[in-house]
Coordinates of C-alpha atoms in Angstrom, one line a residue:
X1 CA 189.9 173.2 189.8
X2 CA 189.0 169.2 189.3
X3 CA 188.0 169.3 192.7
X4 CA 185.4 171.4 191.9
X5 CA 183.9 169.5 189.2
X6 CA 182.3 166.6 189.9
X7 CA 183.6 163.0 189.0
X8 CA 181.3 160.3 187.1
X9 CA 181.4 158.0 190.0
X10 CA 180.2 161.3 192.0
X11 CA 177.2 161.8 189.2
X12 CA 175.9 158.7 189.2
X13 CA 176.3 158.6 193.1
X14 CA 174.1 162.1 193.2
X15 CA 171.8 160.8 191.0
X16 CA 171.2 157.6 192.9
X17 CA 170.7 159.6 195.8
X18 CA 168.1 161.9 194.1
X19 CA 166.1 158.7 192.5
X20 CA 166.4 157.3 195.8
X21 CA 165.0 160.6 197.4
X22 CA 161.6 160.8 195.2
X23 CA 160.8 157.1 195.2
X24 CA 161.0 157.8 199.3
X25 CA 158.5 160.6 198.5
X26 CA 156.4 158.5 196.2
X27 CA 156.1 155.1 198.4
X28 CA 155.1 157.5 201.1
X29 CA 152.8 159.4 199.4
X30 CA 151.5 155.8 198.2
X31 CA 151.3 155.0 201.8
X32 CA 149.0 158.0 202.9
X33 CA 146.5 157.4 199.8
X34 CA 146.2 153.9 200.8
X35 CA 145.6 155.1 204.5
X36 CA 142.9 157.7 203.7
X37 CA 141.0 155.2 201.8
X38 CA 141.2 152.4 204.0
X39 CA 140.1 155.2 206.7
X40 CA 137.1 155.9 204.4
X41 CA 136.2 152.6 203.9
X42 CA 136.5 151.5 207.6
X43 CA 134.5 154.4 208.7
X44 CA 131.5 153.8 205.8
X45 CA 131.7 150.3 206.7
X46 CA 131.4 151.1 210.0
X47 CA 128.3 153.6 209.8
X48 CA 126.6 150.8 207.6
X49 CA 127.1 148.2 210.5
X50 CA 126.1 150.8 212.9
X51 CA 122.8 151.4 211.2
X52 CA 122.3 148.6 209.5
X53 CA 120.8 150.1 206.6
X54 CA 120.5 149.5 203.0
X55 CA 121.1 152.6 201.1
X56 CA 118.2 152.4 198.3
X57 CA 117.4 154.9 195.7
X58 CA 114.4 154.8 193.4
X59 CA 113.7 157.2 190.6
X60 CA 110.0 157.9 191.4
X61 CA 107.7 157.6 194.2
X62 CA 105.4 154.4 192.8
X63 CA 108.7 152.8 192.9
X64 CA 109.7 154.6 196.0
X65 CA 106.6 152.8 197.9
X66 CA 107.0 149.5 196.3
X67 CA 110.6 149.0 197.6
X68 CA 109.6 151.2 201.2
X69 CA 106.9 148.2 201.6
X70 CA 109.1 145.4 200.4
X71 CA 112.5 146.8 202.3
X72 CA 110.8 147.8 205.9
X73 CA 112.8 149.4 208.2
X74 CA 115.8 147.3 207.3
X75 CA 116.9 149.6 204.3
X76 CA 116.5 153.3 203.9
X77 CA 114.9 154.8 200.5
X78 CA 115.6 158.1 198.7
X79 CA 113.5 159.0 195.6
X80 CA 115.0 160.9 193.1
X81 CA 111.6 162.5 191.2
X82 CA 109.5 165.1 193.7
X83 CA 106.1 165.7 193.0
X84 CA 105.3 167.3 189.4
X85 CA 108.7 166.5 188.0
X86 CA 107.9 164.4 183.8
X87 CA 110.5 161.6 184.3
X88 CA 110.0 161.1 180.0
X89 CA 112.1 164.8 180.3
X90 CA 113.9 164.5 183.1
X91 CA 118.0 164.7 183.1
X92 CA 120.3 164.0 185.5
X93 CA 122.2 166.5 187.2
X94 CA 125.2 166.6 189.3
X95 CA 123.8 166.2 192.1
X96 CA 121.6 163.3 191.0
X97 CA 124.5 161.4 190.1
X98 CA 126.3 162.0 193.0
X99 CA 123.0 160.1 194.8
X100 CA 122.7 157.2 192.2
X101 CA 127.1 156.8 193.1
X102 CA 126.0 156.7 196.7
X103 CA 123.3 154.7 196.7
X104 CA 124.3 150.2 197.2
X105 CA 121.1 149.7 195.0
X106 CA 118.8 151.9 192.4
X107 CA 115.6 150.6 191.3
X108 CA 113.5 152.2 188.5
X109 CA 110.3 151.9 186.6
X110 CA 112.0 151.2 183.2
X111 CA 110.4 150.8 180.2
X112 CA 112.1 154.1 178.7
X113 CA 110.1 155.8 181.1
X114 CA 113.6 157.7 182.3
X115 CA 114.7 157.6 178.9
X116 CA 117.2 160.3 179.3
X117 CA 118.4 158.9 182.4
X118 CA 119.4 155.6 180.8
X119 CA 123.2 156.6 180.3
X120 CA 123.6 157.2 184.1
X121 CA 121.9 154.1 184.8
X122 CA 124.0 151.8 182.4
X123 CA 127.6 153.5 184.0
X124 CA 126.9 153.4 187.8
X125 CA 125.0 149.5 187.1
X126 CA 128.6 148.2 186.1
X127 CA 129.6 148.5 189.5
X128 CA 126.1 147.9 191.8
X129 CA 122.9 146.6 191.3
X130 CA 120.6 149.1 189.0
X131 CA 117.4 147.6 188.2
X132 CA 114.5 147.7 186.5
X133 CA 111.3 147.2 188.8
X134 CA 109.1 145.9 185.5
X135 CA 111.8 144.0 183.8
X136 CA 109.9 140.2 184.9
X137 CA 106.9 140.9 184.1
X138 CA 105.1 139.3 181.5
X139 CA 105.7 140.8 177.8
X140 CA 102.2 139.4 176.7
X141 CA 101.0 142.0 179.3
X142 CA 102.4 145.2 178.4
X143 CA 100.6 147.5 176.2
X144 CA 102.5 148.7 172.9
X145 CA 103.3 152.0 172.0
X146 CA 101.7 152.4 168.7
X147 CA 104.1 155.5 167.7
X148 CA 107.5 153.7 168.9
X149 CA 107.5 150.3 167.3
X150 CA 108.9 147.8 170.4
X151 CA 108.4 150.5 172.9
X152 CA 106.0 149.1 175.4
X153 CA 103.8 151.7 177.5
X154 CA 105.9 152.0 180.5
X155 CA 102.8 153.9 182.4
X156 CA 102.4 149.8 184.2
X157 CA 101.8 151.0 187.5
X158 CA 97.7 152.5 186.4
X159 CA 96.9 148.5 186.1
X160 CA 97.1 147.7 190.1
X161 CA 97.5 144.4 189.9
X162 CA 99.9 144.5 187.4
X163 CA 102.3 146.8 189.4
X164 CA 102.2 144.9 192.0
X165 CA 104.2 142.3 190.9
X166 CA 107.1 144.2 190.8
X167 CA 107.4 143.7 194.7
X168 CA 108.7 140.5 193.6
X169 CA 111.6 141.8 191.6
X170 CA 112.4 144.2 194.1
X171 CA 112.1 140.9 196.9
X172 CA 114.6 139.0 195.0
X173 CA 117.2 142.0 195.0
X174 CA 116.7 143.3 198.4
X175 CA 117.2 139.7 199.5
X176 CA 120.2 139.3 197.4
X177 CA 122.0 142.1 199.3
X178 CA 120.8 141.2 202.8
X179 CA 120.1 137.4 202.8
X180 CA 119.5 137.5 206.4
X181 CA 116.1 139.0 205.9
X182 CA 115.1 137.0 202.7
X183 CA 112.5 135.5 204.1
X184 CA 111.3 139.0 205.7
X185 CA 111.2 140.8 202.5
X186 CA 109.1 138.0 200.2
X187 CA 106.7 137.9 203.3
X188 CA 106.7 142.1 202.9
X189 CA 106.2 141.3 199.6
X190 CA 102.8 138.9 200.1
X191 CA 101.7 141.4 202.5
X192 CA 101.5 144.5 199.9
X193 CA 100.6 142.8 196.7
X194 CA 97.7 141.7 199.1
X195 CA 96.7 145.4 199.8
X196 CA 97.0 145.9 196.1
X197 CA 94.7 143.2 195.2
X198 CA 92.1 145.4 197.5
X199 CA 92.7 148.5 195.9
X200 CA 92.4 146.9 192.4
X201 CA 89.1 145.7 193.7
X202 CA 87.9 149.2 195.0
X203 CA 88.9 151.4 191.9
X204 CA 87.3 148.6 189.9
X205 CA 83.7 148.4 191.5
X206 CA 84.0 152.8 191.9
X207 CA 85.3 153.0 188.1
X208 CA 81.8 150.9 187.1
X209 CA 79.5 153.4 188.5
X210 CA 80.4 155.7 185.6
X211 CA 77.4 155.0 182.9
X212 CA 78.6 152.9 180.1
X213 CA 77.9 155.7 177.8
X214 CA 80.3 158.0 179.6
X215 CA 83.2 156.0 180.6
X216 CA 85.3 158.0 178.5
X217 CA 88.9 159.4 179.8
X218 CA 90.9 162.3 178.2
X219 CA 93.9 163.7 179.4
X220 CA 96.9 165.6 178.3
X221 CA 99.2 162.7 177.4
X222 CA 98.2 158.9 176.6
X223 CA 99.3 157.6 180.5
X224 CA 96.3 155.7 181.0
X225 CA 96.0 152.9 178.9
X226 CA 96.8 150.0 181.7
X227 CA 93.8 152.0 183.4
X228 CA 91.3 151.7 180.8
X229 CA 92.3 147.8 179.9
X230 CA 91.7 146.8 183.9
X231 CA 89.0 148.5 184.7
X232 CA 86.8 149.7 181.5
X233 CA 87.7 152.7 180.2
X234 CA 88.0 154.6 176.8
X235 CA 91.5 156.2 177.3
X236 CA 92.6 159.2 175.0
X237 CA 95.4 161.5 175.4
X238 CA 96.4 164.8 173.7
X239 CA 99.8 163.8 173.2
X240 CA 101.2 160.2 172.8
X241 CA 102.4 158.1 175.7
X242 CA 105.7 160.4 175.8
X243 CA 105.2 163.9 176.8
X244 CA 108.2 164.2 174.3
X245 CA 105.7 164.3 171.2
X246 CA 104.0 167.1 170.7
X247 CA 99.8 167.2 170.4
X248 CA 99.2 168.6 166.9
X249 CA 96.2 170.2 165.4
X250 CA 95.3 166.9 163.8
X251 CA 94.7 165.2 167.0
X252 CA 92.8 168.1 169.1
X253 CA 90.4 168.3 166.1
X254 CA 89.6 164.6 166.5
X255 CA 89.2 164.7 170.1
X256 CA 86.9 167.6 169.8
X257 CA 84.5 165.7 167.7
X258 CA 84.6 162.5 169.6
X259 CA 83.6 164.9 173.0
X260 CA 81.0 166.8 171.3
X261 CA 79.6 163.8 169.4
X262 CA 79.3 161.9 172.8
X263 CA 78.4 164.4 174.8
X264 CA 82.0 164.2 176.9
X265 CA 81.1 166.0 180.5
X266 CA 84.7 166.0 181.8
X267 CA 88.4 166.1 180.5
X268 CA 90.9 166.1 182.8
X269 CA 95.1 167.9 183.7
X270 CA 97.4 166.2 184.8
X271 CA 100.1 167.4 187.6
X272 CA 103.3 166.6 185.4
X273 CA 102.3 168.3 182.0
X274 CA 101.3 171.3 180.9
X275 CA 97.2 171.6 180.7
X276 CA 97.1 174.4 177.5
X277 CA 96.3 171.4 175.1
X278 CA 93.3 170.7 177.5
X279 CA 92.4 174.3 177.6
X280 CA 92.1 173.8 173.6
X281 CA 90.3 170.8 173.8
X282 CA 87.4 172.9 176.1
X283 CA 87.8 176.1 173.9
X284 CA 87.0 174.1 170.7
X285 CA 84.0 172.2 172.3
X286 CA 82.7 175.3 173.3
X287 CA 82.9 176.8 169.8
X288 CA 80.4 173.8 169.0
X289 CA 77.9 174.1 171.4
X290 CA 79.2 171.7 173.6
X291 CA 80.2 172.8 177.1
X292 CA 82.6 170.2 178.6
X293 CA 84.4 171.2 182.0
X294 CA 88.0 169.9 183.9
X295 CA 87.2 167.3 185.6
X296 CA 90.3 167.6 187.9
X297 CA 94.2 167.0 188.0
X298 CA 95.0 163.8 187.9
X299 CA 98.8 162.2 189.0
X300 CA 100.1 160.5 185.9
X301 CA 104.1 160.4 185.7
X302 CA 104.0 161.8 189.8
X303 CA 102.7 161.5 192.6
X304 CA 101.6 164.4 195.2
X305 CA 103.1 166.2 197.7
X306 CA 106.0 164.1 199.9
X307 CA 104.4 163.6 203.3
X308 CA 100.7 163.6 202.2
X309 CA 98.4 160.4 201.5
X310 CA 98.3 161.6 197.9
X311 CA 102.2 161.1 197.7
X312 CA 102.1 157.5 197.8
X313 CA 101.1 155.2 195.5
X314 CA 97.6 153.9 197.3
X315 CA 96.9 157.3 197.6
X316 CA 97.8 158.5 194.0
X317 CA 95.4 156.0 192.4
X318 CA 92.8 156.4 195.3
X319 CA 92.3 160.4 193.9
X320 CA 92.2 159.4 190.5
X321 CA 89.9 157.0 191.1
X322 CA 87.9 159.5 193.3
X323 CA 88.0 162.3 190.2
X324 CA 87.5 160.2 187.5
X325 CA 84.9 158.4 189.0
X326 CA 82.8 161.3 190.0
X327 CA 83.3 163.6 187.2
X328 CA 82.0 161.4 184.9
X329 CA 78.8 160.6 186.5
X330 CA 79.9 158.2 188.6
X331 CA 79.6 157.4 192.8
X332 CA 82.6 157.6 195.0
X333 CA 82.7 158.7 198.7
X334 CA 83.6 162.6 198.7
X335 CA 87.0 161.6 200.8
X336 CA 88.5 158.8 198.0
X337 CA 88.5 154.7 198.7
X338 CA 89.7 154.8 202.0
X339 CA 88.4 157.9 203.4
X340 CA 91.8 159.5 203.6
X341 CA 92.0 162.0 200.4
X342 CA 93.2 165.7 201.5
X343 CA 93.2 167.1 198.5
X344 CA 89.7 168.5 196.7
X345 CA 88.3 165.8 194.7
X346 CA 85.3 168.5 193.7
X347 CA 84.2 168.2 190.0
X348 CA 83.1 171.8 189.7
X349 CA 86.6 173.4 188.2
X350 CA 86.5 176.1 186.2
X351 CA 88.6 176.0 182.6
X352 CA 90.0 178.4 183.8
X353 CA 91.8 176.5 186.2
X354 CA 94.1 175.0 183.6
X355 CA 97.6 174.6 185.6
X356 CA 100.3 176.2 183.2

């Protein structure tokens, strides 16, 4: 019978002998983690080598071109915001967070311009470079936000020349991660603020065509201030700089007396917001006497279609220079700036084209 029950010495020796067993199991299992990673990180490392490629990820397409111009073909850009999408309302999604993870550096407009995107941004910038495109520039030239007290107007990039010296910031960074190509990026960076300065040029001598008495802009939301300090313009929007406010009754009545009273031809859409405070805006001119027509859709928080001249950022401010210009009595060639608009810059809409 004792033999059948087990000594202490025996106890402790089984025990040993299980303990011993599982930290077997556990160093190996250590082992095989360590393995899997190290193959993950030797085969990403060894793509990256391979291609040679920065992985870059900007939150919308003005920023998107700005670091494509700066960067060349020595990094490879993502943008995160298609066409149409309000970054004021945007929120990240799975997905999008998975891409930000993925990405070796994210530059955005800032600004609170992806307000709700800020949280992401302030996790994944503990561990990689997430940056701000505006944060250099000069406070003493950013417009305030009159309803957010120490919000600037992040809407920089309607001020040309202004925007474009964010290729600096985005110089400094890029060179920072490859410092072989330093040199390459600040001369990338010369070479496009260059092209800007032209642009700026352009928009300003089309945007003086419009008479003096007309040079009045209204759109759905307050987006174009930067555009109405460079280059002349009465700006007005519906709603405030966010498309987070809402326009209230207040505002459309006051709007409506300033287009009747001077004699307003044009207000204008925009891609990224709904157009039905427009549509009031024309409804309640209308009711006066006063027959004011949509003087196109303009690309405020977006840019156009991926792929098109319209979807970059000398082609986003070439058509709203193009509509603007000509629907409010100005002179602009029928195919934009450069000759190279797709899109119908026509002045002759209909209210009833209001985009919903």
């Amino acid at each position: 019978m004792n033999s059948a029950i087990p000594t202490e010495r025996s106890a402790h020796a089984s025990n040993r002998s299980t303990t011993s067993r599982w930290g077997i199991v556990l160093m190996v299992g250590a082992m095989l983690i360590f393995a899997f990673a190290a193959t993950k990180g030797c085969t990403h490392s060894a793509g990256k080598a391979k291609s040679d490629k920065l992985q870059v990820l900007a939150t919308t397409a003005m920023v998107g071109d700005v670091v494509k111009a700066v960067g060349g073909d020595k990094i490879e850009v993502t943008v995160l915001l298609g066409p149409g999408v309000d970054p004021h309302l945007y929120k990240t999604t799975r997905d999008d967070v998975a891409q930000i993870i993925d990405a070796d550096v994210v530059f955005y407009s800032g600004l609170m311009l992806e307000g709700k995107m800020s949280d992401a941004f302030a996790k994944v910038g503990k561990s990689k470079p997430v940056i701000a495109v505006t944060e250099d520039l000069d406070e003493n030239k950013l417009l305030s936000d009159s309803e957010q007290s120490g919000h600037p107007d992040p809407h920089v990039w309607f001020d040309v020349e202004l925007w474009s010296l964010t290729a600096d910031k985005v110089a400094t960074v890029l060179g920072q991660e490859l410092p072989d190509y330093q040199a390459t990026f600040q001369a990338n960076s010369k070479k496009y603020q260059a092209e800007l300065q032209l642009l700026a040029e352009d928009a300003k001598a089309a945007l003086a065509t419009i008479p003096e008495d007309q040079r009045i802009l209204i759109t759905s939301h307050d987006a174009f201030g930067y555009l109405g300090r460079a280059y002349g313009i009465d700006v007005m929007g519906v709603q405030g700089i966010s498309t987070d406010s809402e326009a209230g009754l207040q505002r459309i009545n006051q709007l409506v007396d300033l287009i009747v009273e001077k004699k307003v031809p044009a207000v204008f859409v925009e891609t990224s917001v709904n157009g039905k405070s427009i549509q009031a805006l024309i409804d309640g001119a209308n009711s006066r006497g006063h027959s004011v027509k949509i003087g196109g859709e303009l690309f405020s928080d977006a840019a156009g279609e991926e792929g098109t001249y319209e979807g970059t950022y000398l082609g986003m401010i070439d058509h709203n220079v193009t509509l603007i210009t000509r629907a409010l009595g100005g002179e602009a060639p029928e195919n934009g700036l450069r000759g190279k608009l797709s899109m119908d810059a026509d002045t002759t809409n209909e209210s009833s084209n209001v985009p919903n």
